[in-house]
Short mmCIF file of C-alpha atoms in Angstrom, two decimals:
data_model
loop_
_atom_site.label_atom_id
_atom_site.label_comp_id
_atom_site.label_asym_id
_atom_site.label_seq_id
_atom_site.Cartn_x
_atom_site.Cartn_y
_atom_site.Cartn_z
CA UNK L 1 95.72 84.71 56.59
CA UNK L 2 96.36 81.78 54.31
CA UNK L 3 93.32 79.47 54.42
CA UNK L 4 95.29 76.41 53.36
CA UNK L 5 97.82 76.94 56.16
CA UNK L 6 95.04 77.47 58.73
CA UNK L 7 93.16 74.38 57.50
CA UNK L 8 96.24 72.17 57.56
CA UNK L 9 97.03 73.29 61.10
CA UNK L 10 93.38 72.70 62.07
CA UNK L 11 93.35 69.06 60.92
CA UNK L 12 96.86 68.38 62.26
CA UNK L 13 95.96 69.68 65.75
CA UNK L 14 92.57 67.97 65.74
CA UNK L 15 94.17 64.64 64.83
CA UNK L 16 96.63 64.85 67.74
CA UNK L 17 94.27 66.65 70.11
CA UNK L 18 91.40 64.19 69.69
CA UNK L 19 93.73 61.22 70.20
CA UNK L 20 95.02 62.76 73.44
CA UNK L 21 91.71 64.37 74.51
CA UNK L 22 93.65 67.64 74.68
CA UNK L 23 90.82 70.15 75.03
CA UNK L 24 93.19 73.11 75.51
CA UNK L 25 95.02 72.41 72.24
CA UNK L 26 91.72 72.11 70.38
CA UNK L 27 90.28 75.31 71.88
CA UNK L 28 93.36 77.25 70.74
CA UNK L 29 92.17 76.68 67.16
CA UNK L 30 88.94 78.64 67.75
CA UNK L 31 88.05 82.31 68.15
CA UNK L 32 86.53 83.34 71.48
CA UNK L 33 83.11 83.84 69.89
CA UNK L 34 83.14 80.69 67.72
CA UNK L 35 80.00 78.79 66.81
CA UNK L 36 80.28 74.99 66.62
CA UNK L 37 77.51 72.72 65.40
CA UNK L 38 78.16 69.09 66.33
CA UNK L 39 75.20 67.87 64.26
CA UNK L 40 72.90 69.81 61.95
CA UNK L 41 69.80 69.71 64.18
CA UNK L 42 71.43 70.21 67.58
CA UNK L 43 71.69 73.59 69.21
CA UNK L 44 75.09 75.13 68.45
CA UNK L 45 77.85 75.52 71.02
CA UNK L 46 78.57 79.24 71.20
CA UNK L 47 81.96 80.44 72.36
CA UNK L 48 84.97 78.60 73.67
CA UNK L 49 83.38 77.82 77.05
CA UNK L 50 80.43 75.94 75.53
CA UNK L 51 82.74 74.22 73.06
CA UNK L 52 85.03 73.15 75.92
CA UNK L 53 82.09 71.68 77.84
CA UNK L 54 80.94 69.78 74.75
CA UNK L 55 84.43 68.40 74.08
CA UNK L 56 84.89 67.26 77.68
CA UNK L 57 81.48 65.56 77.59
CA UNK L 58 82.29 63.89 74.25
CA UNK L 59 85.65 62.60 75.45
CA UNK L 60 84.41 61.43 78.87
CA UNK L 61 83.67 57.75 78.09
CA UNK L 62 85.83 57.42 74.99
CA UNK L 63 89.21 55.71 74.79
CA UNK L 64 90.66 56.59 71.40
CA UNK L 65 92.78 54.04 69.58
CA UNK L 66 93.25 55.80 66.20
CA UNK L 67 92.36 59.19 64.67
CA UNK L 68 92.79 60.09 61.02
CA UNK L 69 91.95 63.27 59.15
CA UNK L 70 92.14 63.81 55.41
CA UNK L 71 94.07 66.64 53.86
CA UNK L 72 91.73 69.65 53.87
CA UNK L 73 89.81 70.81 50.83
CA UNK L 74 90.15 74.60 50.72
CA UNK L 75 87.53 76.87 49.19
CA UNK L 76 86.99 80.61 48.90
CA UNK L 77 86.34 83.09 51.70
CA UNK L 78 88.27 81.28 54.45
CA UNK L 79 86.31 78.02 54.18
CA UNK L 80 87.74 74.50 54.31
CA UNK L 81 86.50 70.94 54.80
CA UNK L 82 88.09 67.67 55.88
CA UNK L 83 87.00 64.10 56.49
CA UNK L 84 87.84 62.18 59.65
CA UNK L 85 87.71 58.65 61.04
CA UNK L 86 88.09 57.78 64.71
CA UNK L 87 88.40 54.33 66.24
CA UNK L 88 87.67 54.10 69.93
CA UNK L 89 86.35 51.98 72.74
CA UNK L 90 83.40 52.99 74.87
CA UNK L 91 82.45 50.77 77.78
CA UNK L 92 84.86 48.14 76.50
CA UNK L 93 83.17 47.93 73.10
CA UNK L 94 84.94 48.92 69.89
CA UNK L 95 83.36 51.73 67.86
CA UNK L 96 84.16 53.67 64.70
CA UNK L 97 83.09 57.22 63.97
CA UNK L 98 83.46 58.72 60.48
CA UNK L 99 82.47 62.13 59.25
CA UNK L 100 83.48 65.51 57.95
CA UNK L 101 83.98 69.00 59.33
CA UNK L 102 83.38 72.31 57.59
CA UNK L 103 85.33 75.30 58.94
CA UNK L 104 85.26 79.04 58.34
CA UNK L 105 88.42 80.88 59.44
CA UNK L 106 88.81 84.53 60.42
CA UNK L 107 91.64 86.84 59.34
CA UNK L 108 93.86 85.46 62.15
CA UNK L 109 93.37 81.85 61.00
CA UNK L 110 91.09 80.89 63.89
CA UNK L 111 87.91 78.90 63.39
CA UNK L 112 84.88 81.15 63.78
CA UNK L 113 82.33 78.61 62.58
CA UNK L 114 82.46 74.82 62.35
CA UNK L 115 79.92 72.21 61.42
CA UNK L 116 80.33 68.43 61.77
CA UNK L 117 78.44 65.65 60.06
CA UNK L 118 79.24 62.16 61.33
CA UNK L 119 78.01 58.62 61.77
CA UNK L 120 79.08 56.00 64.26
CA UNK L 121 79.08 52.21 63.98
CA UNK L 122 79.89 49.32 66.27
CA UNK L 123 83.22 47.60 65.83
CA UNK L 124 86.31 48.48 63.83
CA UNK L 125 85.17 49.60 60.40
CA UNK L 126 86.39 51.54 57.40
CA UNK L 127 84.13 53.60 55.18
CA UNK L 128 83.19 51.87 51.92
CA UNK L 129 85.75 52.58 49.19
CA UNK L 130 88.81 54.65 49.97
CA UNK L 131 89.29 55.92 53.49
CA UNK L 132 89.01 59.52 52.32
CA UNK L 133 87.58 60.99 49.13
CA UNK L 134 89.43 64.28 49.52
#
């Protein structure tokens, strides 16, 4: 498994999948027994079924207008990270979400562990400085 290839596929599919709310495409990136942490102090979503429920819940009230992911930063032992920015509307109000995801891939290139850190703001915003540091 080439970590860079897996990470590039991960961000490419997430960019398209989030924009389209394509839960099936996103789930195909993960191992059956994956562990996803949507925020550091929340209980993790364990396995594809819990992840699917979380994604459907997250997408329920959101109308996405733009999704961007940075090129991934690839580290040792199957680990990668990427930044993201999502513009959306919820209840008719514009919102911007920006954050990063850390991913650990298995030997088949599937995500076995992911952790997100993100912040949301009202309106259409860009992070201070460049859009992405990576």
